[in-house]
Short mmCIF file of C-alpha atoms in Angstrom, two decimals:
data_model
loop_
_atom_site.label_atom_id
_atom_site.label_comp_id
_atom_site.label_asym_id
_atom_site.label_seq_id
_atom_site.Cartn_x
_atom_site.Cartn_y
_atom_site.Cartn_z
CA UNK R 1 179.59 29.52 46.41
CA UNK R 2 183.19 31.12 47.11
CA UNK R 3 182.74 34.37 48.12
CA UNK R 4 184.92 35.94 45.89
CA UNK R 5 183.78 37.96 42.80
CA UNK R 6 183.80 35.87 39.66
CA UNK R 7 184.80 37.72 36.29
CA UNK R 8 183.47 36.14 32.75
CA UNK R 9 185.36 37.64 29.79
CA UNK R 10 187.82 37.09 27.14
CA UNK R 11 191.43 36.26 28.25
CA UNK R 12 192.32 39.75 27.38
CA UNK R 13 191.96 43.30 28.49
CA UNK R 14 188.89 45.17 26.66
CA UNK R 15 186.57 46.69 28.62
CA UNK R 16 186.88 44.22 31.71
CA UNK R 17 190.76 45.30 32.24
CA UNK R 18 189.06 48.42 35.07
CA UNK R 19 187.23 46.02 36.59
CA UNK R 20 190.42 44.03 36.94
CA UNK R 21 192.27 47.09 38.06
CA UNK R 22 189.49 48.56 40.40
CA UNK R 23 189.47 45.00 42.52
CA UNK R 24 192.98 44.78 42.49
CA UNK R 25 193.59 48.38 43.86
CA UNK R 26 191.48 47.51 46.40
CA UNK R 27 192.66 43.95 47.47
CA UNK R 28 190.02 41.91 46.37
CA UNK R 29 190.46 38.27 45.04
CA UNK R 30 188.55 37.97 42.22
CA UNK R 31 188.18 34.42 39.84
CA UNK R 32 188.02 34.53 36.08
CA UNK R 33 185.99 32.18 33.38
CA UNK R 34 187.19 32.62 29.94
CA UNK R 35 185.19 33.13 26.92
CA UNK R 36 186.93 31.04 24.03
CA UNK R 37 184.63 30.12 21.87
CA UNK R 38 181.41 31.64 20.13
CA UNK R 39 179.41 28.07 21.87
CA UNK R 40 180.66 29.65 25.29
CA UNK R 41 179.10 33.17 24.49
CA UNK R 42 175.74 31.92 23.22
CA UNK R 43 174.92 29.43 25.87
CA UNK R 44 175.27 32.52 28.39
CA UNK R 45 172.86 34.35 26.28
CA UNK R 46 170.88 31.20 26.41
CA UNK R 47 170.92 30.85 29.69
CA UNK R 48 170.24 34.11 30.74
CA UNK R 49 172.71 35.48 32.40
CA UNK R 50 173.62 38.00 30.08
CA UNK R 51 171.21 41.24 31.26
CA UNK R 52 171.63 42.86 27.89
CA UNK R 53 173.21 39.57 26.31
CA UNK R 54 176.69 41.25 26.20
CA UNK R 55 179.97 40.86 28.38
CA UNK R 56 181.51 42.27 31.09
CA UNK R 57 179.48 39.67 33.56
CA UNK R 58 180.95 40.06 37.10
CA UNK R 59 178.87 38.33 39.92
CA UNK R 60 179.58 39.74 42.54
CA UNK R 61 177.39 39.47 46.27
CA UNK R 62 174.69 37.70 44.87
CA UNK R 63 174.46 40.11 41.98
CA UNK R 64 174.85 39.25 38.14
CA UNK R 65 176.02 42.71 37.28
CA UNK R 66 176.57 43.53 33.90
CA UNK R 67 177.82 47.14 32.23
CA UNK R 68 181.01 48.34 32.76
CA UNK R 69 180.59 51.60 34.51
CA UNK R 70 177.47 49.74 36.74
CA UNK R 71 179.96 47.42 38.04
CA UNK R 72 182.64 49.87 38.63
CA UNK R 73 180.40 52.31 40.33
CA UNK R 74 179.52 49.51 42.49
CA UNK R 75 183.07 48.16 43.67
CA UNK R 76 184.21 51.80 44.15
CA UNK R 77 181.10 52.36 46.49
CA UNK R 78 181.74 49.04 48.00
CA UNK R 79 185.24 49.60 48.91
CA UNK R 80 185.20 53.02 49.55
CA UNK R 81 186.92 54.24 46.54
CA UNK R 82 183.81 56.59 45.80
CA UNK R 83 184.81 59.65 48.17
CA UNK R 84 183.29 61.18 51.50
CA UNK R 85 180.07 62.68 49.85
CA UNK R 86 178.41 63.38 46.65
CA UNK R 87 180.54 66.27 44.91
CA UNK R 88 183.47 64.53 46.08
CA UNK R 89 182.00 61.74 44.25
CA UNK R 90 180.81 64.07 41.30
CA UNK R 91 184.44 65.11 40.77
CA UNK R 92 185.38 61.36 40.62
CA UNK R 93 182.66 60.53 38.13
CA UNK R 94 184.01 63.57 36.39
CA UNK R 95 187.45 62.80 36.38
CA UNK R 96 186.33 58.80 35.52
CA UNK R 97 184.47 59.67 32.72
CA UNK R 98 187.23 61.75 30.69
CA UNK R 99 189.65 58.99 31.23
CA UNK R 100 187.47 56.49 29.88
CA UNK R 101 187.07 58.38 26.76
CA UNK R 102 190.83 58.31 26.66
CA UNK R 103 190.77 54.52 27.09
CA UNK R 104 188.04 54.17 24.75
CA UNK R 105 190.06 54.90 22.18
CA UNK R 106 192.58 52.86 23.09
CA UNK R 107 190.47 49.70 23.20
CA UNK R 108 189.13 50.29 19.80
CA UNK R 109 192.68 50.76 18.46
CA UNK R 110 193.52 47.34 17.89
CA UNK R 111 190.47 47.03 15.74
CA UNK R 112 190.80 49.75 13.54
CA UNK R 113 191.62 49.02 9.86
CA UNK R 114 195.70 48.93 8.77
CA UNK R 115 195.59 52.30 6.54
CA UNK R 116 193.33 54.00 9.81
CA UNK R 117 196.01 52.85 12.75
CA UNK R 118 198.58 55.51 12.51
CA UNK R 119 195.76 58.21 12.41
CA UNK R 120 194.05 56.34 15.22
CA UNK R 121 197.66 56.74 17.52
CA UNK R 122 197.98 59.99 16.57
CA UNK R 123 194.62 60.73 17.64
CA UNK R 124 195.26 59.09 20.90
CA UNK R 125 198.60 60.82 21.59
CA UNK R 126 197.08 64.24 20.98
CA UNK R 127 194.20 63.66 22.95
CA UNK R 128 196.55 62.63 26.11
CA UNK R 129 199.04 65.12 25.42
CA UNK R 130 196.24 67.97 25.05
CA UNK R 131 193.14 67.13 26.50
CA UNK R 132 193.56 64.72 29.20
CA UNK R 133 196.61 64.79 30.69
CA UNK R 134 196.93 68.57 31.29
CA UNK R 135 194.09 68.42 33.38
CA UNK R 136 195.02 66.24 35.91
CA UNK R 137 198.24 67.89 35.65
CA UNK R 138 196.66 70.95 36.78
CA UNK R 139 194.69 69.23 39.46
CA UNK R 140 197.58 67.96 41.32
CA UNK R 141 199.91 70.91 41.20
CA UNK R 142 196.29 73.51 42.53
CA UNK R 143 195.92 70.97 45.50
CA UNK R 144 199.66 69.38 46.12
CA UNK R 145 198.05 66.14 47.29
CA UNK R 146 199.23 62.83 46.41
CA UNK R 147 195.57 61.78 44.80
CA UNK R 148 193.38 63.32 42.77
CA UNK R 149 190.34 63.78 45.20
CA UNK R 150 189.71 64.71 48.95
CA UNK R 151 193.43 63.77 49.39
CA UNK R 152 192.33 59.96 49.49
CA UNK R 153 192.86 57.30 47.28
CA UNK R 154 189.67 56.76 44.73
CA UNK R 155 188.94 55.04 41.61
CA UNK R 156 190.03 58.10 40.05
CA UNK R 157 193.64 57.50 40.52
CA UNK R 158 193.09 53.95 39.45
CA UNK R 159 191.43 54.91 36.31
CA UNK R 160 194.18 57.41 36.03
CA UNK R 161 196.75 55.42 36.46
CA UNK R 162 195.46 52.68 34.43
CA UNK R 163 195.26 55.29 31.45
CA UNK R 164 199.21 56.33 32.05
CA UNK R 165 200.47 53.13 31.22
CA UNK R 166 198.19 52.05 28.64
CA UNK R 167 199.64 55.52 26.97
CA UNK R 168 202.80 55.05 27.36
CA UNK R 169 202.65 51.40 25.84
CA UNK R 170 201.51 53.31 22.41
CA UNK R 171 203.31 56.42 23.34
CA UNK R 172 206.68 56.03 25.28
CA UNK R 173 207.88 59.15 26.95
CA UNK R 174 203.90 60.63 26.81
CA UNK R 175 204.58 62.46 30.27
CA UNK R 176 207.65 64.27 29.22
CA UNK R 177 206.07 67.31 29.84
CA UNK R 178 203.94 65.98 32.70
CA UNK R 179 206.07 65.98 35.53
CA UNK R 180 203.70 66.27 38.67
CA UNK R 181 202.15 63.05 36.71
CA UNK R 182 205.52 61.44 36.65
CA UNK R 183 206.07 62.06 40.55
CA UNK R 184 202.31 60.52 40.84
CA UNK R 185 202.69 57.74 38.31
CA UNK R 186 205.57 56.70 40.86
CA UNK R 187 203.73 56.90 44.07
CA UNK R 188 200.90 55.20 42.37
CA UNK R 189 203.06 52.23 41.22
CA UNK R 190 204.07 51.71 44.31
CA UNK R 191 201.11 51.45 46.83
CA UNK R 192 200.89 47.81 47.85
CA UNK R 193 198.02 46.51 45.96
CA UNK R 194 198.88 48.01 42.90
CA UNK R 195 202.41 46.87 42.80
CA UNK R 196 201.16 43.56 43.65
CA UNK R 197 199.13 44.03 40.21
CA UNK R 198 202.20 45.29 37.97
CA UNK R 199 204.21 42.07 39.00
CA UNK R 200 204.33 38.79 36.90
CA UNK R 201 201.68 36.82 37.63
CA UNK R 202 198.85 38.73 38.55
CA UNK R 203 195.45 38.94 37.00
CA UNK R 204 196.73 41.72 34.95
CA UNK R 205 195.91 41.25 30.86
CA UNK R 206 198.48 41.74 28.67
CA UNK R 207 198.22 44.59 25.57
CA UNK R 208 195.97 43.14 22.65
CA UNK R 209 197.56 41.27 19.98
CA UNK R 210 196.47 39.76 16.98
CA UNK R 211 195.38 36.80 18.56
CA UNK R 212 193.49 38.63 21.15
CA UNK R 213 191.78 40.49 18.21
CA UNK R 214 191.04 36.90 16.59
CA UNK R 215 189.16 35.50 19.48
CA UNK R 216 186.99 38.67 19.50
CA UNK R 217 185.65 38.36 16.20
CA UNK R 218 185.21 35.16 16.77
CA UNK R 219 182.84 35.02 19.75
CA UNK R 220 181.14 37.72 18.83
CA UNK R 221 180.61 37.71 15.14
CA UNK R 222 177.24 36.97 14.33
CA UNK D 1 174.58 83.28 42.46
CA UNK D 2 170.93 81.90 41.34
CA UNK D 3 170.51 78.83 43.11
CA UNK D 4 169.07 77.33 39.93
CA UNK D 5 171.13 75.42 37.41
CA UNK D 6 172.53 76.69 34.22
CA UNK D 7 172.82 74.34 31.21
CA UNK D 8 175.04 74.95 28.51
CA UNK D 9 174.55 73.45 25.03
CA UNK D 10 173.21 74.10 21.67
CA UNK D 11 169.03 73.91 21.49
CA UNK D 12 168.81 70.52 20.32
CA UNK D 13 168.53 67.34 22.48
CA UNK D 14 171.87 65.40 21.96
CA UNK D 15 173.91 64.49 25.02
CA UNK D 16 171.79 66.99 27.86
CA UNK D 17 168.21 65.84 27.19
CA UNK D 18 168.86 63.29 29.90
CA UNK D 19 169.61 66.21 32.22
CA UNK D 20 166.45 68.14 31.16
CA UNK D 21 164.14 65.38 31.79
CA UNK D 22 165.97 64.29 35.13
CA UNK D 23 165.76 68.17 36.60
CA UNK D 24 162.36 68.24 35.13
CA UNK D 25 161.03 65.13 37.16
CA UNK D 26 162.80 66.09 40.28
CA UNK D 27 161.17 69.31 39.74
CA UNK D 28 164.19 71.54 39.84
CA UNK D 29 163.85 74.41 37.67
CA UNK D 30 166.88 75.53 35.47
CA UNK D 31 168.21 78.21 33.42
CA UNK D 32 170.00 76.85 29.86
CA UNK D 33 172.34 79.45 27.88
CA UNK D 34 172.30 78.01 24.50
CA UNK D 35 175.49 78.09 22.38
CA UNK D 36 174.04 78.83 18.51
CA UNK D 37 177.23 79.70 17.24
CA UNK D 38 181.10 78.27 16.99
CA UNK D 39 181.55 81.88 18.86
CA UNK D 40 179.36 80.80 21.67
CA UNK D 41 181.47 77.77 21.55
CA UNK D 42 184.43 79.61 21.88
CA UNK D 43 183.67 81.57 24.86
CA UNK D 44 182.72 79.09 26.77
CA UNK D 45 186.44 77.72 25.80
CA UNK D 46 187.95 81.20 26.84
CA UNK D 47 185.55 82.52 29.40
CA UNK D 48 187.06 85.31 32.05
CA UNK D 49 188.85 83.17 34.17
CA UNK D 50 190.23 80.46 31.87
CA UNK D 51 188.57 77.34 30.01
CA UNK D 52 185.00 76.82 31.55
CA UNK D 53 184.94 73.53 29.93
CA UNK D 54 187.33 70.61 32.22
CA UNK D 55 188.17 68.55 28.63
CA UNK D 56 187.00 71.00 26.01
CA UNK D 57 183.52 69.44 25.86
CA UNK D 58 179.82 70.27 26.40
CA UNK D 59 177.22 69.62 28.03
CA UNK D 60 178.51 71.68 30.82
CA UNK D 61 176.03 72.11 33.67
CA UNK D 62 176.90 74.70 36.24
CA UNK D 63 175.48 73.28 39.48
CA UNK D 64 175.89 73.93 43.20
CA UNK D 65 179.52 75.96 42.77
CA UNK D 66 180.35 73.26 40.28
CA UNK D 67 180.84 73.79 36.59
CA UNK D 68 180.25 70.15 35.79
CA UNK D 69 180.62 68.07 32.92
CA UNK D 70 180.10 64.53 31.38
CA UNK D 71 176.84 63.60 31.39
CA UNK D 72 176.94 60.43 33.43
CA UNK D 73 179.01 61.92 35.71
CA UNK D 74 176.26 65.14 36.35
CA UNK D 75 172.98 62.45 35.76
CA UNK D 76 174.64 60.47 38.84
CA UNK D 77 174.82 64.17 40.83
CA UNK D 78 171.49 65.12 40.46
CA UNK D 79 170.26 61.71 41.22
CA UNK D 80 171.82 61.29 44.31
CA UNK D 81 171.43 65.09 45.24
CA UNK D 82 167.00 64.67 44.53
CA UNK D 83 167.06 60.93 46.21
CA UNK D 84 166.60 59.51 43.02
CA UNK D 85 168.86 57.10 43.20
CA UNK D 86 167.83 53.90 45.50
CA UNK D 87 168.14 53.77 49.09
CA UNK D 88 171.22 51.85 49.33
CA UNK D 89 174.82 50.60 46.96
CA UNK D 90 172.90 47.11 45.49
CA UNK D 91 169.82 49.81 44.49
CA UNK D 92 171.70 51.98 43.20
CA UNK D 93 173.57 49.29 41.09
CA UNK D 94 170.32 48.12 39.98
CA UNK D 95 170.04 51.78 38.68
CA UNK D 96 173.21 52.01 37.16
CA UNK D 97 172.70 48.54 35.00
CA UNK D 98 169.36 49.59 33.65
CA UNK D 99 170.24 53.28 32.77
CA UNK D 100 173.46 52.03 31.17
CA UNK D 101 170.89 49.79 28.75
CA UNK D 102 169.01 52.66 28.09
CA UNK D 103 171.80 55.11 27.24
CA UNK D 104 172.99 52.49 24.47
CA UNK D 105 169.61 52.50 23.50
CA UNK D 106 169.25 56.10 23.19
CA UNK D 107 172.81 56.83 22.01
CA UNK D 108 171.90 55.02 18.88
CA UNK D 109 169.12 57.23 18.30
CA UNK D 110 170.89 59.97 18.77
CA UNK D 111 173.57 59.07 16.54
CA UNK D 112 170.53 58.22 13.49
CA UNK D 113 170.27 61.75 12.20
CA UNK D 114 173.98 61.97 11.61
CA UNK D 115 174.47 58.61 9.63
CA UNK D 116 175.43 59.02 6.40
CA UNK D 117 171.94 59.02 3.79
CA UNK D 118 172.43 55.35 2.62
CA UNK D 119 172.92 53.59 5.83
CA UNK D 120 169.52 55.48 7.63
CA UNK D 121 167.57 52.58 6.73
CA UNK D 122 170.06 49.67 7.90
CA UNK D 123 170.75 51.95 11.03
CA UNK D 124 166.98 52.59 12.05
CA UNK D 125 166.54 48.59 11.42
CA UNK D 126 169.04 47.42 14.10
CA UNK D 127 167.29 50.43 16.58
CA UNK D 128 164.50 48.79 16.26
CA UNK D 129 165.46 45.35 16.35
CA UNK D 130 167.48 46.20 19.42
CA UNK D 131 165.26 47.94 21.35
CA UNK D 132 162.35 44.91 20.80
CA UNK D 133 164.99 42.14 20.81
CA UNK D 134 167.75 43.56 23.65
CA UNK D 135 166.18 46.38 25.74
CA UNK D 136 162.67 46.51 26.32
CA UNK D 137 162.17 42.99 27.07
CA UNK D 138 164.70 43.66 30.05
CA UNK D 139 162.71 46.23 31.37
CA UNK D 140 159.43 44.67 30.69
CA UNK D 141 160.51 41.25 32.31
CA UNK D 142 161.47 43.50 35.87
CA UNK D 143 158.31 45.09 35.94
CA UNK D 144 156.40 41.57 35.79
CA UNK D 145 158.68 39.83 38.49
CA UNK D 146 158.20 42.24 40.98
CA UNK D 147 154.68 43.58 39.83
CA UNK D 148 155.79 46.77 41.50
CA UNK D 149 155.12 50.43 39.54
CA UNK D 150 158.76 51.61 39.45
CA UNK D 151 162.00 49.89 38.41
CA UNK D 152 163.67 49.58 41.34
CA UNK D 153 162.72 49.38 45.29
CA UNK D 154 158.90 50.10 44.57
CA UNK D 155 160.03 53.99 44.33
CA UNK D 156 160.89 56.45 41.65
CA UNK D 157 164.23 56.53 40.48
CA UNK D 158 166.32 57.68 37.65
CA UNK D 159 166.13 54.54 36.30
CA UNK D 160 162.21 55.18 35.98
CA UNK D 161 162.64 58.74 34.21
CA UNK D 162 165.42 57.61 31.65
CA UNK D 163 163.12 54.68 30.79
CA UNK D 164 160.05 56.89 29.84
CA UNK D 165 162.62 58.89 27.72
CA UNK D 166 164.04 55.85 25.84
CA UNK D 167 160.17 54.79 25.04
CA UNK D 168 159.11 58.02 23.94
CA UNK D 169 161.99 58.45 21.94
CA UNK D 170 161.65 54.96 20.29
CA UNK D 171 158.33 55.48 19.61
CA UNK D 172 159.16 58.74 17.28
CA UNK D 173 161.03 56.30 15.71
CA UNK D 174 158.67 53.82 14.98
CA UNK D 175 155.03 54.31 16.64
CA UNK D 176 153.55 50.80 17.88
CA UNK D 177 156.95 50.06 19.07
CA UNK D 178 155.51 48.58 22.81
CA UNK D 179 152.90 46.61 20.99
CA UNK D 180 154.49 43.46 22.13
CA UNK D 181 155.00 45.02 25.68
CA UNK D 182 152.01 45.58 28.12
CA UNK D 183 153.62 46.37 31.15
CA UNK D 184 155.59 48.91 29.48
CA UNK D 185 153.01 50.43 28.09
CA UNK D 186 151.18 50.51 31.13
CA UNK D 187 154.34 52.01 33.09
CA UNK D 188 154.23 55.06 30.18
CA UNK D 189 151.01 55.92 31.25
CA UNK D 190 152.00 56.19 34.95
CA UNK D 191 155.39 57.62 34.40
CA UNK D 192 153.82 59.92 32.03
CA UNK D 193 150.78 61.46 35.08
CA UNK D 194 153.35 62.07 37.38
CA UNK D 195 153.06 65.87 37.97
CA UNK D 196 156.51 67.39 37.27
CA UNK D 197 156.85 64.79 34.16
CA UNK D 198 153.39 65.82 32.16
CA UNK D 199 154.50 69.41 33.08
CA UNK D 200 157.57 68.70 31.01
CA UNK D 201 155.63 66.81 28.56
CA UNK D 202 153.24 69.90 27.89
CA UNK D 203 153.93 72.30 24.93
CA UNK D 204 156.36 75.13 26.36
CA UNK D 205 158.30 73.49 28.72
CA UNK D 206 162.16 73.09 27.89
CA UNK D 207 162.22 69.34 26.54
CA UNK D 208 163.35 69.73 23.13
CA UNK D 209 162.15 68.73 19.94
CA UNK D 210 163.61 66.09 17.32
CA UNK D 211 167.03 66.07 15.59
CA UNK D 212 166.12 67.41 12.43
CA UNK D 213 168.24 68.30 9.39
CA UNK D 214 168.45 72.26 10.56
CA UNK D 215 170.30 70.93 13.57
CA UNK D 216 172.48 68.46 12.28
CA UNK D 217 174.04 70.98 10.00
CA UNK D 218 173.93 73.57 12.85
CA UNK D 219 175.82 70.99 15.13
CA UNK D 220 178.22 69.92 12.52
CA UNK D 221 178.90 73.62 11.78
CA UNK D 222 179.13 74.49 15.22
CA UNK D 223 181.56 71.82 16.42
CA UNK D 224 183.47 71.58 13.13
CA UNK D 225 182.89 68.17 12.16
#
């Protein structure tokens, strides 16, 4: 067995696309399985390896971890991404936890119905623009430093960072009035690993489109 | 400052019944300051020095010169700060796996009282059918393979706590819900004896009673929804 972690999803983003990140920031080489067909999905379930019969699956040392924020908790703690001691770490769950709500809504976007999409973005963009974003704005002008927590690089900033660009993809010119998150959007892009991950050919997942949406439904329909 | 922590929410269970029961076990006491009002809301939005609340939301626990918020992110705290939460990372993601099964679990149930009237019935179905089908045979199939009385690393952990929380609550929705599951019902007993848990279990304590129609309407009121 290689001892890299191995990732079983669909060939999109969803809710594996942190997991994707998190590794990446943190130069891990990871391998992939694709989930194609509903066959694929239910001879997992069949098999066993699904703890709650559902995907994200990342085995990872000798682990079949399953749930999103388990497995992400995990490589963060791993890799130490998780800060120096628990309220550092409290203020990164924190901070985690809003931006997922963020990029909740953005995964469920592609799957809302044609007359609900515009509402949907606008939700999205007001959210950023007035919930979200002005927080971490805030954050890094009260502290000056270049990351979010205990001036070290954490999953925070990858989750944060993450969450800028899947924005701006919906929204273009979202941090207009951000512009201590346009300095850090800058520096973030450009630490090794993660510019590594923003170049052609890395295990980064493009934005959903229809197809993507397709092969959803059609692994897990029942 | 009191040393003890200060919940903020609105009297019913929703999102910080988790937090009750996991102070409860670890037999912190706690103060909770409970917003009845959208005024109450507001201050909490406005309070002297600015907005109390990081991303405009509640709960809101005020903990150790914190004022924290998101419940995962303050159940993780106060597991790690009460050594509930495995003696090492592949415990603790252990933890992590089965609480997140048991927060889907419960989130449905705490989303039941505010589905509309005619889908209750299809709603409480698929509770039940997951929590027999998806959830509880997880937790019952651990228990057997290790034969141990906790979850995880023969000790008490969150994992434990949220467990007997998810079973209690699924049994208000539907009684004989362990009858297919021994060891479960077994580990409700146990989970139950433990001191600071049938404290909280006891009439007076702060765990708080069923969603009922009162509250939804409060909450909806409240939160302007």
């Amino acid at each position: 067995m290689s001892g890299k972690p191995r990732l079983t999803y669909l060939n999109g983003r969803g809710r594996m696309e942190p997991v994707r990140w998190l590794l990446a920031a943190a130069g891990v080489e990871f391998e992939e399985v694709y989930l194609e067909t509903k066959e694929q999905y239910e001879k997992l379930i069949k098999d066993g390896v699904l703890l709650f019969q559902q995907v994200p699956l990342v085995e990872i040392d000798g682990m079949k971890m399953v749930q999103t924020r388990a497995i992400l908790s995990y490589i963060a703690g791993k890799y130490n991404l998780y800060g120096k001691d628990l309220k550092e770490r409290a203020l990164i769950d924190m901070y985690v936890e809003g931006i997922s709500d963020l990029m909740h809504m953005i995964l469920m976007f592609p799957f809302a119905a044609p007359d609900a999409k515009e509402k949907s973005l606008d939700s999205i963009k007001d959210r950023a623009m007035n919930r979200y974003f002005p927080v971490f704005e805030k954050v890094l002008k009260q502290h000056g430093q270049d990351f979010l927590v205990g001036n070290k690089f954490s999953w925070a900033d990858v989750q944060l960072i993450e969450a800028i660009l899947a924005v701006e993809e919906k929204v273009p010119g979202v941090l207009s009035g951000f512009p201590q998150l346009q300095v850090y959007k800058t520096k973030m892009s450009n630490m090794p690993t993660i510019k590594k991950f923003l170049q052609p050919g890395s295990p980064r997942k493009p934005p959903p489109d229809a197809h993507y949406v397709e092969t959803v439904m059609k692994v897990f329909k029942k | 400052m009191a040393g003890k922590p200060k919940l903020h929410y609105t009297k019913g269970r929703g999102r910080m019944e988790s937090i009750r029961w996991l102070l409860a076990a670890a037999g912190v006491e706690f103060e909770e300051e409970f917003i009845e009002t959208k005024e109450d809301l507001e201050k909490l939005h406005n309070g002297e020095s600015g907005n109390f609340l990081l991303f405009q939301q509640v709960p809101m626990v005020e903990i150790d010169g914190m004022r924290m918020v998101q419940t995962r992110a303050i159940l993780s705290y106060i597991a790690g700060k009460y050594n509930l939460y495995g003696k090492d990372l592949k415990e603790r993601a252990w933890i992590d796996m089965y609480v997140e099964g048991t927060t889907d679990l419960m989130g449905m149930i705490m989303y039941h009282p505010f589905q509309p009237a005619d889908a209750k019935a299809k709603n409480l179905a698929l509770i039940i059918e997951r929590a027999t089908t998806r959830y509880f045979p997880v937790y019952e199939k651990a228990l057997k393979a290790h034969g141990q009385d906790y979850l995880v690393g023969n000790k008490l952990s969150w994992a434990d706590i949220h467990l007997l929380e998810a079973i209690l609550m699924t049994e208000e929705c539907k009684p004989d819900i362990l009858s297919a599951f021994p060891l479960l019902q077994a580990f409700k007993g146990r989970i139950s004896n433990i001191p600071t848990i049938k404290k909280f279990l006891q009439p007076g304590s702060q765990r708080k009673p069923p969603t009922d129609e009162k509250m939804v309407a409060l909450v909806k009121k409240i939160f302007s929804f």
